[in-house]
Coordinates of C-alpha atoms in Angstrom, one line a residue:
X1 CA -11.2 -44.3 17.6
X2 CA -7.8 -44.7 15.8
X3 CA -5.7 -41.7 16.8
X4 CA -2.9 -42.7 14.4
X5 CA -5.1 -42.5 11.3
X6 CA -3.7 -40.2 8.7
X7 CA -6.3 -38.7 6.3
X8 CA -3.7 -38.3 3.6
X9 CA -1.9 -41.9 4.0
X10 CA -2.9 -42.9 0.4
X11 CA -3.1 -39.9 -1.9
X12 CA -3.8 -42.2 -4.9
X13 CA -7.1 -43.2 -3.2
X14 CA -8.4 -39.7 -3.4
X15 CA -7.7 -39.6 -7.1
X16 CA -11.0 -41.5 -8.1
X17 CA -11.7 -40.5 -11.8
X18 CA -15.4 -40.8 -11.2
X19 CA -15.2 -38.0 -8.5
X20 CA -13.7 -35.5 -10.9
X21 CA -15.6 -33.4 -13.4
X22 CA -13.5 -31.7 -16.0
X23 CA -14.8 -28.6 -17.7
X24 CA -13.5 -27.4 -21.0
X25 CA -11.8 -24.0 -20.6
X26 CA -11.4 -24.2 -16.8
X27 CA -7.8 -24.3 -15.5
X28 CA -8.2 -26.2 -12.3
X29 CA -4.5 -26.8 -11.8
X30 CA -3.6 -23.1 -11.2
X31 CA -6.2 -22.8 -8.6
X32 CA -5.2 -26.1 -7.1
X33 CA -1.5 -25.0 -6.9
X34 CA -2.5 -21.8 -5.0
X35 CA -4.7 -23.8 -2.7
X36 CA -1.9 -26.2 -2.1
X37 CA 0.5 -23.5 -1.0
X38 CA -2.0 -22.1 1.5
X39 CA -3.0 -25.7 2.6
X40 CA 0.8 -26.4 3.2
X41 CA 1.1 -23.1 5.2
X42 CA -1.9 -23.9 7.4
X43 CA -0.7 -27.4 8.0
X44 CA 2.7 -26.1 9.2
X45 CA 0.8 -23.6 11.6
X46 CA -1.3 -26.4 12.9
X47 CA 1.8 -28.6 13.5
X48 CA 3.5 -25.6 15.2
X49 CA 0.5 -25.4 17.6
X50 CA 0.8 -29.2 18.3
X51 CA -2.2 -30.3 16.3
X52 CA -1.5 -33.7 14.9
X53 CA -2.0 -34.1 11.2
X54 CA -4.0 -37.3 11.9
X55 CA -6.4 -35.2 13.9
X56 CA -6.9 -32.1 11.5
X57 CA -5.4 -31.1 8.3
X58 CA -5.9 -28.7 5.4
X59 CA -6.6 -30.1 1.9
X60 CA -6.1 -28.3 -1.4
X61 CA -8.9 -28.3 -3.8
X62 CA -10.6 -26.2 -6.4
X63 CA -14.2 -24.8 -6.8
X64 CA -16.4 -25.4 -9.7
X65 CA -14.7 -22.5 -11.6
X66 CA -11.2 -23.7 -11.0
X67 CA -10.6 -21.2 -8.1
X68 CA -8.5 -22.2 -5.1
X69 CA -10.2 -23.8 -2.3
X70 CA -8.8 -25.1 1.1
X71 CA -10.9 -27.6 3.0
X72 CA -10.3 -28.7 6.7
X73 CA -10.9 -32.3 7.5
X74 CA -10.4 -34.0 10.9
X75 CA -11.7 -36.0 13.8
X76 CA -13.3 -34.6 16.9
X77 CA -10.0 -34.2 18.8
X78 CA -8.6 -32.0 16.0
X79 CA -11.7 -29.8 15.9
X80 CA -11.6 -29.3 19.7
X81 CA -7.9 -28.2 19.3
X82 CA -8.8 -25.7 16.6
X83 CA -11.6 -24.4 18.8
X84 CA -9.2 -23.9 21.6
X85 CA -6.7 -22.2 19.4
X86 CA -9.4 -19.9 18.0
X87 CA -10.6 -19.1 21.5
X88 CA -7.0 -18.2 22.6
X89 CA -6.7 -16.1 19.4
X90 CA -10.0 -14.1 20.1
X91 CA -9.0 -13.5 23.7
X92 CA -5.6 -12.1 22.7
X93 CA -7.2 -9.8 20.1
X94 CA -9.6 -8.4 22.8
X95 CA -6.7 -7.5 25.2
X96 CA -5.8 -3.8 25.0
X97 CA -2.3 -3.3 23.4

């Protein structure tokens, strides 16, 4: 497995016109901009937790109605890192204050 692979290395490759469906009256750009801000924040948090972008990253998208949607994409090592982080967070939340 190539540990240096970056899922966002070629943004132009993800702009396949055949993969997009444009609906009249649906403002997809506003939803995407919101999703982009959230994806950027999540990617910054993942980086702060030492999760490499090549392993797991948040991707801005929109749903069928143009609403913001953030997807997570990654390889097994990234998902295992996220699982570990979520287990730690769940443990901390269970501890009495």
